XYZ file of C-alpha atoms in Angstrom:
563
model
C 7.307 -44.376 -40.671
C 6.636 -47.567 -38.631
C 4.107 -50.077 -39.824
C 3.021 -53.095 -37.743
C 0.761 -55.813 -39.147
C -1.267 -58.191 -36.948
C -2.611 -61.244 -38.514
C -4.386 -64.191 -36.889
C -3.294 -67.813 -37.750
C -3.558 -71.187 -35.963
C -0.300 -72.986 -36.823
C 3.174 -72.859 -35.390
C 4.577 -71.395 -38.668
C 4.429 -67.648 -39.098
C 5.529 -65.387 -41.806
C 6.212 -61.792 -42.211
C 7.714 -59.726 -45.195
C 9.093 -56.422 -46.314
C 8.980 -54.005 -43.288
C 11.611 -52.371 -41.080
C 9.659 -53.944 -38.124
C 7.323 -56.870 -37.964
C 4.939 -58.169 -35.252
C 4.102 -61.755 -36.131
C 0.910 -63.685 -35.747
C 0.008 -65.030 -32.190
C 0.657 -68.698 -31.745
C -0.590 -71.086 -29.093
C 2.076 -72.023 -26.303
C 0.951 -73.957 -23.287
C -2.726 -72.580 -23.522
C -1.717 -68.970 -23.922
C -0.942 -66.860 -27.012
C 2.599 -65.698 -27.668
C 3.884 -63.241 -30.284
C 7.290 -62.566 -31.836
C 8.491 -59.102 -32.648
C 11.491 -58.159 -34.744
C 12.796 -54.843 -35.874
C 15.916 -53.161 -37.174
C 17.596 -49.983 -36.069
C 20.742 -47.919 -36.920
C 22.696 -45.424 -35.114
C 21.511 -42.804 -37.529
C 18.798 -42.932 -40.227
C 21.537 -43.012 -42.856
C 21.750 -46.436 -44.394
C 25.500 -46.071 -45.031
C 26.291 -46.552 -41.297
C 28.131 -49.765 -40.508
C 26.513 -50.613 -37.163
C 22.990 -51.828 -36.861
C 21.015 -53.958 -34.321
C 18.226 -56.537 -34.893
C 15.942 -56.741 -31.920
C 13.926 -60.011 -31.356
C 11.424 -60.515 -28.542
C 8.982 -63.285 -27.686
C 6.209 -62.043 -25.415
C 2.606 -63.082 -24.104
C 0.280 -61.456 -26.503
C -2.262 -60.414 -23.931
C -0.145 -59.370 -21.036
C 2.646 -58.034 -23.274
C 5.069 -59.714 -20.957
C 8.387 -61.310 -22.200
C 8.496 -65.148 -22.175
C 11.427 -66.332 -19.983
C 14.185 -68.740 -20.792
C 13.911 -68.686 -24.552
C 16.161 -70.425 -26.940
C 16.276 -68.884 -30.328
C 18.021 -70.229 -33.475
C 18.373 -67.454 -35.970
C 19.491 -67.674 -39.640
C 19.767 -64.521 -41.700
C 20.107 -64.705 -45.515
C 19.812 -62.497 -48.558
C 19.203 -63.599 -52.160
C 19.408 -67.191 -51.040
C 22.903 -66.759 -49.458
C 23.276 -67.470 -45.685
C 24.860 -64.548 -43.902
C 25.132 -65.972 -40.422
C 23.212 -68.345 -38.029
C 23.456 -69.069 -34.404
C 21.700 -70.299 -31.263
C 21.037 -67.739 -28.339
C 19.521 -68.265 -24.976
C 17.950 -65.311 -23.264
C 16.322 -65.480 -19.702
C 14.041 -62.442 -20.489
C 13.034 -63.446 -24.052
C 14.758 -60.301 -25.365
C 17.554 -60.933 -27.965
C 19.485 -58.055 -29.436
C 21.989 -58.863 -32.283
C 24.444 -56.212 -33.033
C 25.718 -56.203 -36.701
C 29.121 -54.705 -37.259
C 30.026 -54.494 -41.092
C 33.795 -55.057 -41.683
C 35.991 -55.962 -44.385
C 37.147 -59.249 -42.785
C 36.501 -62.279 -44.849
C 34.891 -64.526 -42.055
C 31.663 -63.871 -40.360
C 32.000 -64.249 -36.560
C 29.175 -64.471 -33.904
C 30.082 -63.868 -30.254
C 28.114 -63.328 -27.068
C 28.800 -60.214 -24.961
C 27.749 -60.323 -21.393
C 26.737 -57.301 -19.623
C 26.650 -53.714 -20.954
C 29.255 -53.878 -23.742
C 30.102 -50.780 -25.697
C 27.731 -51.390 -28.460
C 24.823 -52.015 -26.200
C 25.507 -48.811 -24.194
C 25.476 -46.716 -27.574
C 22.132 -48.020 -28.739
C 20.578 -48.272 -25.189
C 20.006 -52.117 -25.351
C 18.637 -53.566 -22.159
C 19.749 -57.161 -22.796
C 22.934 -59.022 -23.382
C 24.217 -58.544 -26.959
C 25.079 -61.054 -29.626
C 27.686 -59.478 -31.837
C 27.893 -60.442 -35.489
C 30.985 -59.034 -37.547
C 31.845 -59.490 -41.060
C 31.215 -58.341 -44.622
C 27.470 -58.473 -44.304
C 24.663 -55.842 -44.091
C 26.689 -53.358 -45.934
C 23.852 -52.193 -47.878
C 20.109 -51.730 -47.617
C 17.376 -53.976 -49.117
C 15.438 -56.968 -48.161
C 16.922 -59.514 -45.665
C 15.336 -62.778 -44.749
C 15.399 -64.226 -41.229
C 14.376 -67.692 -40.138
C 13.787 -67.823 -36.373
C 13.154 -70.937 -34.498
C 12.043 -70.949 -30.878
C 13.406 -74.144 -29.402
C 12.677 -73.544 -25.745
C 10.420 -71.345 -23.708
C 9.575 -70.850 -19.897
C 12.434 -73.160 -19.020
C 15.595 -74.153 -20.965
C 14.547 -77.819 -20.178
C 11.266 -77.222 -21.829
C 12.140 -78.217 -25.378
C 9.376 -77.531 -27.847
C 8.422 -80.311 -30.243
C 7.841 -79.190 -32.863
C 9.590 -75.826 -32.457
C 7.863 -72.457 -33.266
C 9.062 -71.432 -36.737
C 9.126 -67.948 -38.059
C 10.094 -66.597 -41.438
C 10.461 -62.837 -41.761
C 11.395 -60.468 -44.538
C 13.005 -57.442 -42.846
C 13.753 -54.296 -45.052
C 16.750 -52.268 -44.115
C 16.603 -48.698 -45.720
C 18.781 -48.139 -48.699
C 19.677 -44.704 -49.939
C 20.828 -43.670 -53.349
C 21.637 -40.056 -54.286
C 21.389 -38.822 -57.898
C 22.756 -35.678 -59.402
C 20.476 -34.204 -62.065
C 20.289 -30.852 -63.985
C 17.236 -28.850 -63.868
C 15.848 -26.464 -66.630
C 17.971 -23.606 -65.433
C 20.997 -25.754 -65.887
C 21.602 -25.974 -62.065
C 22.611 -29.138 -60.474
C 20.026 -30.665 -58.059
C 20.075 -33.927 -55.896
C 17.427 -36.493 -55.678
C 17.613 -39.009 -52.825
C 15.627 -42.221 -53.132
C 15.212 -44.312 -50.022
C 13.820 -47.871 -50.383
C 12.413 -49.822 -47.517
C 11.912 -53.014 -49.604
C 14.795 -53.870 -51.981
C 17.495 -52.099 -53.918
C 16.709 -49.902 -56.900
C 18.273 -49.584 -60.416
C 17.900 -47.782 -63.717
C 17.182 -44.353 -62.134
C 16.406 -41.611 -64.719
C 15.273 -37.981 -64.367
C 13.801 -36.394 -67.586
C 13.826 -32.599 -67.157
C 11.620 -32.019 -70.180
C 8.529 -33.490 -68.606
C 9.850 -33.313 -64.986
C 9.529 -37.059 -64.400
C 11.730 -39.449 -62.557
C 11.607 -43.283 -62.765
C 13.522 -46.243 -61.274
C 13.136 -50.117 -61.040
C 13.003 -52.423 -58.122
C 12.954 -56.313 -58.182
C 9.763 -57.744 -56.937
C 8.265 -61.206 -56.707
C 4.782 -61.112 -57.947
C 3.850 -64.708 -56.936
C 0.736 -65.320 -54.732
C 3.013 -66.754 -51.908
C 5.011 -63.674 -51.836
C 2.016 -61.222 -52.109
C 0.385 -63.005 -49.160
C 3.389 -62.084 -47.088
C 3.915 -58.513 -48.197
C 2.052 -55.973 -46.185
C 3.516 -52.717 -47.694
C 5.930 -51.418 -50.199
C 7.488 -47.983 -49.207
C 9.809 -45.564 -51.160
C 10.909 -42.097 -50.175
C 11.954 -39.407 -52.623
C 13.792 -36.393 -51.229
C 14.194 -33.270 -52.983
C 15.242 -29.598 -52.153
C 12.325 -27.289 -51.506
C 14.237 -24.928 -53.976
C 13.987 -27.404 -56.807
C 11.563 -25.345 -58.722
C 10.801 -27.783 -61.708
C 9.216 -30.399 -59.570
C 7.757 -28.472 -56.671
C 4.044 -29.058 -56.813
C 0.998 -29.417 -54.474
C 0.294 -32.772 -55.841
C 2.036 -35.724 -57.502
C 1.149 -38.589 -59.708
C 2.756 -41.906 -59.072
C 2.805 -44.929 -61.384
C 3.924 -48.764 -60.924
C 4.222 -50.739 -64.136
C 1.959 -48.003 -65.961
C -0.874 -48.083 -63.335
C -1.668 -44.921 -61.633
C -1.576 -45.161 -57.833
C -4.306 -43.870 -55.748
C -3.912 -40.384 -54.339
C -3.578 -41.462 -50.738
C -0.562 -43.546 -51.929
C 1.491 -40.472 -52.799
C 2.061 -38.350 -49.626
C 4.001 -35.053 -49.414
C 5.919 -34.461 -46.208
C 7.117 -30.972 -45.859
C 7.814 -30.947 -42.075
C 9.965 -33.964 -41.173
C 13.344 -32.419 -42.684
C 14.461 -29.278 -44.333
C 13.879 -31.158 -47.715
C 10.602 -32.117 -49.174
C 9.887 -35.954 -48.796
C 7.422 -37.711 -51.101
C 6.314 -41.058 -49.887
C 5.074 -43.772 -52.161
C 3.086 -46.248 -49.977
C 1.667 -49.377 -51.731
C -0.445 -51.602 -49.513
C -1.288 -55.300 -49.912
C -4.523 -54.546 -51.605
C -2.965 -52.288 -54.129
C -0.349 -54.966 -54.816
C -3.097 -57.493 -55.498
C -4.757 -55.085 -58.012
C -1.400 -54.496 -59.720
C -0.376 -58.193 -60.104
C -2.164 -58.704 -63.396
C -0.360 -55.709 -65.068
C 3.098 -57.203 -64.834
C 5.114 -59.770 -67.116
C 8.405 -59.519 -65.191
C 9.356 -59.800 -61.499
C 10.015 -55.990 -60.947
C 8.253 -52.735 -60.225
C 8.896 -49.789 -62.531
C 8.171 -46.562 -60.645
C 7.269 -43.401 -62.060
C 6.734 -40.041 -60.388
C 5.886 -36.572 -61.870
C 4.233 -33.327 -60.526
C 0.529 -33.036 -61.179
C -0.274 -29.408 -62.424
C -3.646 -29.409 -60.982
C -3.915 -27.122 -57.939
C -5.149 -28.584 -54.716
C -4.826 -27.829 -50.920
C -1.658 -28.684 -49.153
C -1.584 -30.253 -45.727
C 1.504 -30.270 -43.387
C 2.276 -30.597 -39.785
C 4.354 -28.310 -37.621
C 7.889 -29.648 -36.795
C 6.715 -30.499 -33.203
C 3.644 -32.372 -34.516
C 1.239 -30.188 -32.523
C -0.635 -28.635 -35.286
C -1.986 -29.508 -38.830
C -2.050 -26.643 -41.506
C -4.200 -26.910 -44.680
C -3.184 -24.313 -47.162
C -4.345 -23.261 -50.612
C -3.863 -20.158 -52.710
C -5.419 -17.989 -55.371
C -5.020 -17.586 -58.367
C -4.088 -21.279 -59.104
C -0.820 -20.035 -60.875
C 1.170 -17.560 -58.812
C 2.627 -14.850 -60.990
C 5.047 -12.194 -60.353
C 3.978 -8.533 -60.091
C 0.445 -9.732 -58.847
C -1.517 -10.443 -55.643
C -1.570 -13.771 -54.179
C -4.135 -14.857 -51.543
C -3.263 -17.652 -49.174
C -6.238 -19.341 -47.384
C -5.507 -21.842 -44.488
C -6.817 -23.593 -41.480
C -4.866 -24.352 -38.225
C -5.974 -27.501 -36.330
C -4.725 -29.190 -33.275
C -3.435 -32.737 -34.029
C -4.979 -34.753 -31.300
C -8.527 -33.544 -31.802
C -8.451 -32.256 -35.389
C -10.294 -29.104 -34.348
C -9.587 -25.634 -35.627
C -8.089 -23.486 -32.923
C -7.673 -19.877 -32.027
C -3.965 -19.385 -31.516
C -1.441 -16.539 -32.362
C 0.948 -17.211 -35.262
C 3.420 -15.431 -37.383
C 3.067 -15.681 -41.220
C 5.912 -14.821 -43.492
C 6.927 -15.202 -47.222
C 10.624 -15.460 -48.023
C 12.428 -15.108 -51.423
C 16.127 -15.738 -51.980
C 16.518 -15.916 -47.993
C 15.002 -12.446 -47.618
C 11.707 -11.596 -46.081
C 9.123 -10.163 -48.523
C 6.172 -10.069 -46.112
C 5.429 -10.825 -42.534
C 2.303 -10.683 -40.459
C 1.333 -11.413 -36.844
C -2.280 -12.427 -36.261
C -4.541 -14.917 -34.319
C -6.421 -17.697 -36.282
C -10.008 -17.835 -36.837
C -12.038 -20.918 -35.902
C -15.279 -19.899 -37.873
C -13.950 -19.260 -41.378
C -10.665 -19.710 -43.214
C -8.002 -17.465 -42.508
C -6.876 -15.251 -45.539
C -3.748 -13.335 -46.038
C -3.034 -11.374 -49.392
C 0.449 -10.718 -50.432
C 1.768 -8.571 -53.301
C 4.475 -10.447 -55.297
C 7.038 -8.039 -56.735
C 7.940 -8.252 -60.366
C 11.421 -9.593 -59.773
C 10.202 -12.598 -57.753
C 10.522 -15.754 -59.902
C 11.225 -19.332 -59.000
C 10.709 -20.513 -55.389
C 9.156 -18.633 -52.498
C 8.751 -20.021 -48.999
C 5.693 -19.541 -47.021
C 6.532 -19.952 -43.332
C 4.199 -20.255 -40.165
C 6.192 -19.589 -37.053
C 5.469 -19.348 -33.149
C 1.949 -20.914 -33.495
C 0.402 -20.701 -30.123
C 3.599 -18.899 -28.879
C 5.625 -22.046 -29.375
C 8.975 -21.574 -31.144
C 8.837 -25.233 -32.102
C 5.499 -25.000 -33.763
C 6.557 -23.940 -37.126
C 6.163 -25.183 -40.743
C 7.106 -24.014 -44.126
C 5.837 -24.809 -47.632
C 7.454 -24.018 -50.895
C 5.632 -22.353 -53.989
C 6.631 -21.692 -57.396
C 6.313 -18.203 -58.912
C 6.184 -17.650 -62.741
C 7.522 -14.469 -64.535
C 4.771 -12.156 -65.639
C 5.143 -11.398 -69.362
C 3.194 -8.982 -71.495
C 0.049 -10.284 -73.144
C -0.197 -10.969 -76.915
C -2.139 -8.634 -79.038
C -3.963 -10.750 -81.734
C -3.842 -10.735 -84.606
C -0.075 -10.444 -85.192
C 0.567 -8.782 -88.408
C 3.482 -10.302 -90.356
C 4.974 -8.994 -93.592
C 6.261 -11.214 -96.403
C 9.851 -11.354 -97.644
C 11.885 -13.348 -100.203
C 15.218 -14.774 -99.332
C 18.324 -15.364 -101.426
C 21.039 -16.635 -99.180
C 21.418 -14.058 -96.306
C 19.907 -11.351 -98.357
C 16.106 -10.517 -97.772
C 13.793 -8.522 -99.883
C 10.511 -7.053 -99.019
C 7.380 -8.629 -100.453
C 3.816 -7.612 -101.235
C 1.922 -9.627 -98.683
C 0.634 -9.172 -95.228
C -0.445 -12.183 -93.077
C -2.636 -11.665 -89.945
C -1.955 -14.592 -87.661
C -3.738 -15.758 -84.417
C -3.467 -19.120 -82.616
C -5.436 -20.942 -79.878
C -4.746 -21.496 -77.097
C -2.823 -18.472 -76.560
C -0.296 -20.466 -74.546
C 0.738 -23.288 -76.811
C 1.066 -26.519 -74.735
C 2.017 -29.974 -74.998
C -0.724 -32.661 -75.870
C -3.216 -30.012 -76.508
C -4.819 -29.297 -79.959
C -3.292 -26.054 -81.260
C -5.148 -24.003 -84.061
C -3.497 -21.501 -86.183
C -5.851 -19.078 -87.999
C -4.508 -16.577 -90.652
C -5.644 -14.198 -93.423
C -3.431 -13.411 -96.430
C -3.832 -9.698 -97.499
C -2.426 -7.344 -100.169
C 0.041 -5.083 -98.460
C -0.985 -2.125 -100.323
C -4.894 -2.304 -100.155
C -5.276 -4.376 -97.009
C -7.808 -6.506 -98.819
C -7.848 -10.436 -98.451
C -6.550 -12.239 -101.425
C -8.983 -14.888 -102.462
C -7.880 -18.555 -103.155
C -4.255 -17.860 -102.407
C -2.246 -21.036 -102.011
C 0.281 -21.491 -99.353
C 2.437 -24.010 -97.463
C 2.226 -23.990 -93.748
C 5.449 -25.253 -92.163
C 6.665 -25.977 -88.695
C 10.516 -26.086 -88.092
C 12.571 -27.219 -85.070
C 16.327 -27.210 -84.759
C 16.544 -26.321 -88.410
C 14.541 -29.583 -89.331
C 11.063 -29.442 -90.913
C 8.634 -31.460 -88.731
C 5.261 -30.555 -90.308
C 4.001 -29.306 -93.530
C 0.536 -28.676 -95.037
C -0.480 -27.096 -98.356
C -3.783 -25.383 -98.813
C -5.783 -22.528 -100.351
C -7.064 -19.508 -98.364
C -10.602 -19.238 -99.459
C -11.715 -15.659 -99.332
C -8.078 -14.824 -98.050
C -8.408 -16.955 -94.791
C -7.708 -20.447 -93.681
C -6.583 -22.423 -90.523
C -4.189 -25.380 -89.679
C -4.443 -27.533 -86.625
C -1.587 -29.220 -85.056
C -0.795 -31.089 -81.677
C 2.639 -30.713 -80.006
C 3.464 -34.141 -78.445
C 5.319 -35.114 -75.320
C 9.019 -34.602 -75.792
C 8.292 -31.819 -78.369
C 8.488 -28.780 -75.985
C 10.908 -26.138 -76.819
C 11.323 -23.415 -79.506
C 9.753 -23.631 -82.952
C 9.702 -21.430 -86.206
C 6.339 -21.055 -87.764
C 6.553 -20.423 -91.571
C 3.875 -19.807 -94.245
C 5.687 -20.224 -97.516
C 4.979 -20.013 -101.199
C 2.253 -17.413 -100.839
C 0.179 -17.227 -103.942
C 2.582 -19.274 -105.941
C 5.512 -16.801 -105.154
C 8.830 -17.219 -103.392
C 7.516 -14.963 -100.445
C 6.989 -16.145 -96.946
C 6.458 -14.922 -93.374
C 7.769 -16.574 -90.238
C 7.584 -16.255 -86.462
C 9.182 -18.105 -83.623
C 7.083 -19.589 -80.866
C 7.864 -21.569 -77.568
C 5.890 -24.622 -76.475
C 6.151 -25.841 -72.966
C 4.407 -28.672 -70.919
C 2.680 -26.420 -68.463
C 0.937 -23.048 -68.097
C 2.131 -20.450 -68.028
C 4.153 -20.198 -71.048
C 5.997 -17.771 -73.240
C 4.625 -18.523 -76.661
C 5.987 -15.817 -78.899
C 9.400 -14.494 -78.510
C 10.484 -12.338 -81.564
C 9.426 -11.151 -85.016
C 12.177 -10.412 -87.220
C 12.344 -7.502 -89.689
C 10.762 -8.659 -93.048
C 10.211 -5.792 -95.330
C 11.162 -2.222 -96.125
C 7.724 -1.066 -94.994
C 8.258 -3.263 -91.852
C 11.452 -1.368 -91.302
C 9.833 2.004 -91.813
C 7.270 1.106 -89.062
C 10.232 0.018 -86.847
C 11.181 -3.470 -85.633
C 8.277 -4.979 -83.891
C 8.902 -7.387 -80.924
C 6.147 -9.628 -79.838
C 6.086 -11.640 -76.711
C 3.630 -14.157 -75.295
C 1.880 -13.910 -71.859
C 1.592 -16.643 -69.351
């Protein structure tokens, strides 16, 4: 993304800060406004490349014409350390400085006349100034002080000179290897356009990533910063964090929805942009105590329409689906509009719609879009499809370059629970179990046990012979995880029935064992394993063990939860 900020001021000192390019404020020179523009470019978007160019131009604001015979004095620094400085004259007011990062100890500044090899590679139209040395080896925020000493004629020395101070961001890329919930290795790339990052952490349990960036929250700095921009790149097959919406936070404050942008068309990966403008920064400044930004990004499980562009930028596609949670062995409906980018109007064009799973085509349809109502395509998802599918639009308007693809996550379709679940008591001595005389009918709400949601367990204690409720039977309701007791409540089952409320907190997802112990002052108990996850759908009940001789006669019962 390119961002250009235009601000009007009336002095000869101008400031810019924090972008990959800056267009400075117009200043008055001999009864006309002039503007300075500065930008950074690389041979490739990869910030690890060792060759860059810094382009500086002074031009007339109204006519967009370069000012001739300009003398520039340029000083570059980072973190208060001067990297290089030099004085350069350009007849056309256009100065290109080639930066070649080397391991040599000294920094050298040389002038190259004509079309040197570096200028030919980057397509520079002006003579090059070449700077070599151990500088610009990493991305981050670099400061430039630029003085315009002469203009229009080399003998026309400006007194005072025009002074510019610019903060120029060079993208810095860091790659992190993480493990998803399927124990597969995934890569997360974080690209910063402001300053270098640290303390990256990915928490698979709640699918959250976080990192820290230094930032000066002083009023002087905030007045100069126009935008802070971060990119997070993930594979479209990274099922855990593929979502139609993401929540972003800085220092605990939630960012506006339009600050978190999903980009599925610029590359084969999904790119999530975090873009914080100057107004947002002003609102955040009162929430900080240290000079840094702590970023948090996590999927939002709310379903919303996705918007993406075709790879050639010709069309915009808005897509949503029903049901909200796509499940294997069911029908999914996709509703979408196709609009032409310049006019943002729905268009009637031919297209190919396909659904891919594991690089194999599950469904394909050729049709023509409707401009009156939403287009709808229904797809039967087989029972073996779990994880990521890819919805693809191809050949829109008979153009092979007008294509787009959007990933979606499919959940396994498990059988539903039949409540109440009948559990039969047993006594345990070591590894030996003996059948008991109680039956416990257990139900819980919600059916799918989830994090940060109140769960209610309702049960009735019965005589196994008569089936009648046992009045005023005492009990201990216990929750175990990893062979450790995390919750216990004692009570009496008036008229044979009672309930217990419990909330599973963040970080507590996983498998549990629910026990009702010491039934009616006996050593008998019932137990059942459950699974709690942070999102719907969930497998809540996995297995009920064999508890009594009667239970054995009736066969081993297996219970599973639904999504």
